[in-house]
Every structure is written in structure tokens, then in C-alpha cells.
mmCIF file of C-alpha atoms in Angstrom:
data_model
loop_
_atom_site.group_PDB
_atom_site.id
_atom_site.type_symbol
_atom_site.label_atom_id
_atom_site.label_comp_id
_atom_site.label_asym_id
_atom_site.label_seq_id
_atom_site.Cartn_x
_atom_site.Cartn_y
_atom_site.Cartn_z
ATOM 1 C CA MET A 87 -88.733 25.848 6.297
ATOM 2 C CA THR A 88 -88.493 29.292 4.649
ATOM 3 C CA SER A 89 -87.753 29.639 0.915
ATOM 4 C CA THR A 90 -85.678 32.784 -0.681
ATOM 5 C CA THR A 91 -87.162 34.026 -4.368
ATOM 6 C CA ALA A 92 -84.132 32.587 -6.182
ATOM 7 C CA GLU A 93 -83.252 31.190 -9.595
ATOM 8 C CA PRO A 94 -82.854 27.117 -9.741
ATOM 9 C CA ALA A 95 -79.153 26.101 -10.466
ATOM 10 C CA ARG A 96 -78.161 26.528 -14.397
ATOM 11 C CA PRO A 97 -76.570 23.441 -16.163
ATOM 12 C CA ASP A 98 -73.467 23.116 -14.655
ATOM 13 C CA VAL A 99 -74.529 23.722 -10.988
ATOM 14 C CA ALA A 100 -75.157 20.142 -9.246
ATOM 15 C CA ALA A 101 -76.471 22.146 -5.784
ATOM 16 C CA ARG A 102 -77.300 25.613 -4.813
ATOM 17 C CA VAL A 103 -77.803 27.225 -1.564
ATOM 18 C CA VAL A 104 -79.451 30.769 -1.198
ATOM 19 C CA GLY A 105 -80.001 32.706 1.945
ATOM 20 C CA LEU A 106 -79.267 29.571 4.463
ATOM 21 C CA THR A 107 -79.728 30.019 8.145
ATOM 22 C CA LYS A 108 -79.805 27.961 10.862
ATOM 23 C CA THR A 109 -79.294 28.730 14.568
ATOM 24 C CA TYR A 110 -79.404 26.458 17.870
ATOM 25 C CA GLY A 111 -80.138 27.754 21.027
ATOM 26 C CA LYS A 112 -82.089 30.416 22.427
ATOM 27 C CA ASP A 113 -81.722 33.816 23.791
ATOM 28 C CA ASP A 114 -78.237 34.555 24.883
ATOM 29 C CA ALA A 115 -77.810 31.006 24.252
ATOM 30 C CA VAL A 116 -77.841 31.316 20.565
ATOM 31 C CA VAL A 117 -75.444 30.138 17.760
ATOM 32 C CA HIS A 118 -75.269 31.152 14.253
ATOM 33 C CA ALA A 119 -74.417 27.723 12.737
ATOM 34 C CA LEU A 120 -75.153 29.618 9.413
ATOM 35 C CA ALA A 121 -75.932 33.118 8.772
ATOM 36 C CA GLY A 122 -77.220 34.008 5.085
ATOM 37 C CA VAL A 123 -74.899 31.605 3.178
ATOM 38 C CA THR A 124 -75.376 31.747 -0.491
ATOM 39 C CA LEU A 125 -73.376 28.883 -2.668
ATOM 40 C CA ASP A 126 -73.560 27.006 -5.756
ATOM 41 C CA LEU A 127 -71.536 24.002 -6.134
ATOM 42 C CA HIS A 128 -70.425 23.083 -9.463
ATOM 43 C CA ALA A 129 -71.181 19.637 -11.713
ATOM 44 C CA GLY A 130 -67.671 17.951 -12.354
ATOM 45 C CA GLU A 131 -65.770 19.321 -9.798
ATOM 46 C CA PHE A 132 -64.088 18.618 -6.504
ATOM 47 C CA THR A 133 -65.380 21.133 -3.789
ATOM 48 C CA ALA A 134 -63.669 21.283 -0.653
ATOM 49 C CA VAL A 135 -65.368 23.235 2.539
ATOM 50 C CA MET A 136 -63.098 24.306 5.492
ATOM 51 C CA GLY A 137 -63.038 27.399 8.768
ATOM 52 C CA PRO A 138 -61.977 26.982 12.156
ATOM 53 C CA SER A 139 -64.129 24.715 14.112
ATOM 54 C CA GLY A 140 -67.626 26.465 14.867
ATOM 55 C CA SER A 141 -67.634 27.937 12.107
ATOM 56 C CA GLY A 142 -70.992 25.864 10.172
ATOM 57 C CA LYS A 143 -69.148 24.073 7.852
ATOM 58 C CA SER A 144 -70.707 20.623 8.351
ATOM 59 C CA THR A 145 -73.717 22.074 9.678
ATOM 60 C CA LEU A 146 -73.720 23.142 5.805
ATOM 61 C CA MET A 147 -73.232 20.228 4.567
ATOM 62 C CA HIS A 148 -75.869 18.857 6.595
ATOM 63 C CA VAL A 149 -78.747 20.825 5.241
ATOM 64 C CA CYS A 150 -77.374 20.348 1.551
ATOM 65 C CA ALA A 151 -77.465 16.993 1.717
ATOM 66 C CA ALA A 152 -80.953 17.022 3.351
ATOM 67 C CA LEU A 153 -79.977 15.854 6.704
ATOM 68 C CA ASP A 154 -81.108 18.630 8.394
ATOM 69 C CA ARG A 155 -83.609 21.549 7.566
ATOM 70 C CA PRO A 156 -82.102 25.216 8.205
ATOM 71 C CA ASP A 157 -84.292 27.961 9.751
ATOM 72 C CA GLU A 158 -84.782 30.158 6.438
ATOM 73 C CA GLY A 159 -83.190 29.972 2.956
ATOM 74 C CA GLU A 160 -83.261 27.167 0.261
ATOM 75 C CA VAL A 161 -81.375 24.110 -1.130
ATOM 76 C CA TYR A 162 -81.562 23.230 -4.713
ATOM 77 C CA ILE A 163 -80.233 19.753 -6.278
ATOM 78 C CA GLY A 164 -80.083 20.782 -9.148
ATOM 79 C CA ASP A 165 -83.417 22.417 -10.142
ATOM 80 C CA ARG A 166 -85.262 21.355 -7.321
ATOM 81 C CA ALA A 167 -86.181 22.957 -4.892
ATOM 82 C CA ILE A 168 -85.833 20.682 -1.458
ATOM 83 C CA GLY A 169 -87.455 22.943 0.716
ATOM 84 C CA GLY A 170 -91.175 22.277 0.580
ATOM 85 C CA LEU A 171 -89.981 18.371 0.303
ATOM 86 C CA LYS A 172 -92.412 15.770 2.580
ATOM 87 C CA ASP A 173 -90.140 13.299 4.538
ATOM 88 C CA LYS A 174 -90.727 10.754 1.985
ATOM 89 C CA GLU A 175 -89.390 12.734 -1.031
ATOM 90 C CA LEU A 176 -86.798 14.166 1.191
ATOM 91 C CA THR A 177 -85.738 9.624 1.791
ATOM 92 C CA LEU A 178 -86.602 9.178 -2.111
ATOM 93 C CA LEU A 179 -83.684 12.196 -2.691
ATOM 94 C CA ARG A 180 -81.504 11.327 -0.605
ATOM 95 C CA ARG A 181 -81.448 7.954 -2.109
ATOM 96 C CA ASP A 182 -81.511 8.791 -5.900
ATOM 97 C CA GLU A 183 -79.692 12.162 -6.073
ATOM 98 C CA ILE A 184 -77.013 12.318 -2.651
ATOM 99 C CA GLY A 185 -74.007 10.036 -1.819
ATOM 100 C CA PHE A 186 -72.857 10.465 1.538
ATOM 101 C CA VAL A 187 -69.345 9.396 2.700
ATOM 102 C CA PHE A 188 -69.100 8.867 7.347
ATOM 103 C CA GLN A 189 -66.039 9.611 8.597
ATOM 104 C CA SER A 190 -66.869 6.724 10.225
ATOM 105 C CA PHE A 191 -67.874 4.957 7.592
ATOM 106 C CA ASN A 192 -71.554 3.563 8.470
ATOM 107 C CA LEU A 193 -70.760 0.088 7.242
ATOM 108 C CA VAL A 194 -73.274 -3.013 7.998
ATOM 109 C CA PRO A 195 -70.518 -5.553 10.064
ATOM 110 C CA THR A 196 -72.737 -8.649 9.006
ATOM 111 C CA LEU A 197 -72.654 -7.910 5.283
ATOM 112 C CA THR A 198 -69.684 -8.420 2.688
ATOM 113 C CA ALA A 199 -67.970 -5.335 1.354
ATOM 114 C CA GLN A 200 -70.417 -6.032 -1.926
ATOM 115 C CA GLU A 201 -73.582 -6.196 -0.344
ATOM 116 C CA ASN A 202 -72.529 -3.114 1.535
ATOM 117 C CA ILE A 203 -71.659 -0.826 -1.885
ATOM 118 C CA LEU A 204 -74.800 -2.941 -3.136
ATOM 119 C CA LEU A 205 -76.965 -1.853 -0.143
ATOM 120 C CA PRO A 206 -78.764 0.995 -1.277
ATOM 121 C CA LEU A 207 -80.174 -0.042 -4.091
ATOM 122 C CA ALA A 208 -81.171 -3.562 -2.829
ATOM 123 C CA ILE A 209 -83.486 -1.345 -0.589
ATOM 124 C CA ALA A 210 -84.495 0.676 -3.221
ATOM 125 C CA GLY A 211 -85.452 -2.586 -5.219
ATOM 126 C CA ARG A 212 -82.455 -1.779 -7.987
ATOM 127 C CA LYS A 213 -80.569 -3.888 -9.622
ATOM 128 C CA PRO A 214 -77.343 -2.648 -10.123
ATOM 129 C CA ASP A 215 -75.914 -1.253 -13.678
ATOM 130 C CA GLN A 216 -72.651 -4.260 -13.736
ATOM 131 C CA ALA A 217 -70.854 -2.029 -16.372
ATOM 132 C CA TRP A 218 -70.826 0.671 -13.949
ATOM 133 C CA PHE A 219 -70.698 -1.343 -10.695
ATOM 134 C CA ASP A 220 -67.698 -2.876 -12.159
ATOM 135 C CA SER A 221 -65.907 0.924 -13.086
ATOM 136 C CA VAL A 222 -66.618 1.628 -9.350
ATOM 137 C CA ILE A 223 -64.817 -1.511 -7.727
ATOM 138 C CA ALA A 224 -62.109 -0.965 -10.597
ATOM 139 C CA THR A 225 -61.556 2.372 -9.626
ATOM 140 C CA VAL A 226 -62.022 2.150 -5.165
ATOM 141 C CA GLY A 227 -59.444 -1.176 -6.002
ATOM 142 C CA LEU A 228 -61.698 -3.563 -3.810
ATOM 143 C CA THR A 229 -61.851 -6.768 -6.485
ATOM 144 C CA ASP A 230 -60.044 -9.340 -4.498
ATOM 145 C CA ARG A 231 -62.205 -7.764 -1.266
ATOM 146 C CA LEU A 232 -65.504 -7.934 -1.977
ATOM 147 C CA GLY A 233 -66.537 -11.289 -0.437
ATOM 148 C CA HIS A 234 -64.581 -10.033 2.272
ATOM 149 C CA LYS A 235 -66.795 -8.458 5.906
ATOM 150 C CA PRO A 236 -65.387 -5.148 7.328
ATOM 151 C CA ASN A 237 -63.601 -6.283 10.427
ATOM 152 C CA GLU A 238 -61.320 -8.095 7.858
ATOM 153 C CA LEU A 239 -61.152 -5.109 6.109
ATOM 154 C CA SER A 240 -58.418 -1.641 7.121
ATOM 155 C CA GLY A 241 -59.734 1.106 7.725
ATOM 156 C CA GLY A 242 -58.910 2.388 4.412
ATOM 157 C CA GLN A 243 -60.527 -0.337 2.562
ATOM 158 C CA GLN A 244 -63.702 0.137 4.672
ATOM 159 C CA GLN A 245 -63.787 3.419 3.643
ATOM 160 C CA ARG A 246 -63.421 3.057 -0.062
ATOM 161 C CA VAL A 247 -66.477 0.873 0.319
ATOM 162 C CA ALA A 248 -68.221 3.342 2.090
ATOM 163 C CA VAL A 249 -67.097 5.587 -0.968
ATOM 164 C CA ALA A 250 -67.954 3.213 -3.301
ATOM 165 C CA ARG A 251 -71.317 2.581 -1.511
ATOM 166 C CA ALA A 252 -71.839 6.667 -2.466
ATOM 167 C CA LEU A 253 -70.762 6.446 -5.929
ATOM 168 C CA VAL A 254 -72.503 2.660 -7.483
ATOM 169 C CA SER A 255 -76.433 4.615 -7.361
ATOM 170 C CA ARG A 256 -74.870 6.882 -9.637
ATOM 171 C CA PRO A 257 -75.924 10.334 -7.936
ATOM 172 C CA ARG A 258 -76.245 13.570 -8.572
ATOM 173 C CA ILE A 259 -73.973 15.007 -5.979
ATOM 174 C CA VAL A 260 -71.288 13.031 -3.268
ATOM 175 C CA PHE A 261 -70.222 14.968 0.529
ATOM 176 C CA ALA A 262 -67.922 13.383 2.009
ATOM 177 C CA ASP A 263 -67.538 13.964 5.856
ATOM 178 C CA GLU A 264 -64.005 14.462 7.272
ATOM 179 C CA PRO A 265 -63.326 11.021 5.005
ATOM 180 C CA THR A 266 -59.576 10.812 6.062
ATOM 181 C CA GLY A 267 -60.472 12.153 9.690
ATOM 182 C CA ASN A 268 -60.377 8.480 10.923
ATOM 183 C CA LEU A 269 -57.429 7.143 8.632
ATOM 184 C CA ASP A 270 -53.324 7.238 8.951
ATOM 185 C CA SER A 271 -51.979 9.488 6.284
ATOM 186 C CA ARG A 272 -51.140 6.323 3.918
ATOM 187 C CA SER A 273 -54.623 5.987 4.173
ATOM 188 C CA GLY A 274 -56.164 8.438 3.796
ATOM 189 C CA ALA A 275 -54.226 9.369 0.753
ATOM 190 C CA GLU A 276 -56.056 6.325 -1.254
ATOM 191 C CA VAL A 277 -58.847 7.843 -0.550
ATOM 192 C CA LEU A 278 -57.944 11.344 -1.280
ATOM 193 C CA ASP A 279 -57.061 9.802 -4.851
ATOM 194 C CA LEU A 280 -59.996 8.054 -5.147
ATOM 195 C CA LEU A 281 -62.783 11.031 -4.819
ATOM 196 C CA ARG A 282 -60.243 12.637 -7.170
ATOM 197 C CA ALA A 283 -60.583 10.208 -9.960
ATOM 198 C CA SER A 284 -63.815 9.778 -9.329
ATOM 199 C CA VAL A 285 -64.002 13.453 -10.102
ATOM 200 C CA ASP A 286 -61.783 13.549 -13.404
ATOM 201 C CA ASP A 287 -62.847 10.206 -14.804
ATOM 202 C CA HIS A 288 -66.172 9.945 -14.005
ATOM 203 C CA GLY A 289 -67.170 13.478 -14.033
ATOM 204 C CA GLN A 290 -68.519 13.306 -10.463
ATOM 205 C CA THR A 291 -69.557 16.236 -8.278
ATOM 206 C CA VAL A 292 -68.416 15.550 -4.766
ATOM 207 C CA VAL A 293 -68.103 17.946 -1.917
ATOM 208 C CA MET A 294 -65.922 17.371 1.431
ATOM 209 C CA VAL A 295 -65.819 18.994 4.960
ATOM 210 C CA THR A 296 -62.257 19.104 6.402
ATOM 211 C CA HIS A 297 -60.021 20.470 8.299
ATOM 212 C CA ASP A 298 -56.899 19.288 6.754
ATOM 213 C CA PRO A 299 -54.932 21.333 4.415
ATOM 214 C CA VAL A 300 -53.296 18.373 2.659
ATOM 215 C CA ALA A 301 -56.683 16.835 2.196
ATOM 216 C CA ALA A 302 -58.333 20.185 0.451
ATOM 217 C CA ALA A 303 -54.949 20.566 -1.900
ATOM 218 C CA TYR A 304 -56.781 17.696 -3.788
ATOM 219 C CA THR A 305 -59.455 19.744 -4.687
ATOM 220 C CA ASP A 306 -60.759 22.223 -7.662
ATOM 221 C CA ARG A 307 -61.846 24.727 -4.900
ATOM 222 C CA VAL A 308 -61.679 25.313 -1.401
ATOM 223 C CA VAL A 309 -64.461 27.384 0.286
ATOM 224 C CA PHE A 310 -64.105 29.237 3.507
ATOM 225 C CA LEU A 311 -66.085 29.721 6.599
ATOM 226 C CA VAL A 312 -66.389 31.971 9.436
ATOM 227 C CA ASP A 313 -69.304 32.238 11.910
ATOM 228 C CA GLY A 314 -71.713 30.421 9.279
ATOM 229 C CA ARG A 315 -70.571 32.643 6.767
ATOM 230 C CA VAL A 316 -68.267 32.208 3.785
ATOM 231 C CA VAL A 317 -65.469 34.255 4.197
ATOM 232 C CA GLU A 318 -63.608 33.480 1.205
ATOM 233 C CA GLU A 319 -62.500 30.508 -1.210
ATOM 234 C CA ARG A 320 -59.360 29.782 -3.259
ATOM 235 C CA ARG A 321 -59.372 27.677 -6.761
ATOM 236 C CA ASP A 322 -56.379 25.245 -7.576
ATOM 237 C CA PRO A 323 -55.217 25.680 -3.972
ATOM 238 C CA ASP A 324 -52.354 24.364 -2.940
ATOM 239 C CA ARG A 325 -50.972 23.081 0.459
ATOM 240 C CA ASP A 326 -49.024 26.624 1.761
ATOM 241 C CA ALA A 327 -51.953 28.925 0.760
ATOM 242 C CA ILE A 328 -54.197 26.745 2.639
ATOM 243 C CA LEU A 329 -52.512 26.875 5.870
ATOM 244 C CA GLU A 330 -52.155 30.628 5.276
ATOM 245 C CA ILE A 331 -55.601 31.568 4.751
ATOM 246 C CA MET A 332 -56.603 28.912 7.785
ATOM 247 C CA ALA A 333 -54.216 30.755 10.139
ATOM 248 C CA ARG A 334 -55.637 34.145 9.463
ATOM 249 C CA LEU A 335 -59.128 33.155 9.604
ATOM 250 C CA SER A 336 -58.333 31.557 12.870
ATOM 251 C CA GLU A 337 -57.568 34.601 13.935
ATOM 252 C CA VAL A 338 -60.543 36.244 13.161
ATOM 253 C CA GLY A 339 -62.975 33.310 14.051
ATOM 254 C CA GLY A 340 -61.298 32.543 17.394
ATOM 255 C CA GLY A 341 -61.243 29.342 16.819
ATOM 256 C CA GLN A 342 -59.405 26.285 15.712
ATOM 257 C CA PRO A 343 -59.164 24.620 11.984
#
């Protein structure tokens, strides 16, 4: 990765990306997934990243979460530039500073809900802060389900376990990749309410990739990408405004939301 000269994140910025580029393929088949993205992700806010298919939103999230490396540019988590970190340092960063919620839950089927939630701490050899654990469990509404294994839980409950797992280590920032994509509308609303509550009640920073304007309307800010570039953003979004912007950007980007 090539670092660019930039100031570290301000105190109110949980993560910052500067001049990110990422390409796939070669020659005539090259695809510019990210084309010079610079963006601040503010602490204590719920941010959605949206755009037509192929706009680079998932690539941006994976690079921000240290799951992929850009070709150029830099990512700051807090005031720490991560471009020069070695694999072991990145592993520790992902464990201690970053939470991630996958669309497919990614729970261990042989473990109970409680064991899945505590797994990252167990791997790190850390004991949970009991008061914080109890608060997280109360927030996600799983007190009576902690002894159940994933196949004994609904899809919405499994995703709530995944969200609790991301929150229990008190990360600086939580990334959620289409967290309601595999859920029905009711379960999806439960998960979105949970993410909203984690921001409002606990000051968590959440960044969510979504194609759903209803989901995006739960957030404080929506950032729109087209062809690997940030082209627009909207604060305090509502569903109708998001639909209008997405329709316009789909025409520009030639893709589907």
C-alpha cells in the first residue's frame, strides 16, 4: 500500500480514508473498484454506504475493516495509519478495534449463543466486562436465548447474536455488510433497531453497507458511491429522498441499487 500524506483523524472521527484506489483485473479488463475515495467516518454516528451494483461500496468497507488492502491511499482507525501494519498487527487491530457483522451471520454452529458472542474475547484470552456484557445482552434482547445454538434460533436472533459478538469487545467502529440482506422485514427491523440503539445508547460507531433505502433511513448519514467515487451524501435521510437519489445514481452508474 502506498501511504499518502494526511493528518490523523480528528477526535470526532472514528476512521478516515484518504485517496483510496483499488483495481481488479488487467489491461482492457481492469475494474476500478475505488478511484480516489477520501472520507471521514464520524464517531458515535450510524453511517450507511450505498450505490449502484459495482459502485465499490463493499470494497470500501472491506478495505476500511482491514479485510483487504488498497492499491494506493491510507486508512486510519482513530489516529493510527494501518497501511504499514504487518499481518499480526492487522489481526490484533481487527480483534481489538473493529467489529464486523456479516450478512450470513458467520456463527459457529456447535457453540451456544453466549459462546459465539464471547468467542473473540476467548480467542484473545480476555475475560468479558460483566457489566458491559449484561448491557449488550439486554440491548440485543437475548437474555433467554444464551444457551441456544444457532440452529435453535431464528434468522433475526442469529443476526442479533452476530451484532452482540461485534459489540462485546467495545470496538472503536463496527462495520456491517448488508446485515439485513438474509432477513425478512420484521427481523431486519429488529436488527436495525439494535444497531440504532447501539449508537444512541452506547455511543457506538456503526458503518453499514446496504442497498435498502428503508435500512438506510435508520442512519444519521448516507454516503453514495458511483464508479468507485463518493458522489453525494445526505444527513438525516428519509426513505423517499434515498429512493430519489438512488434512482438518479443508477442511471448515471448504469447499475442497479
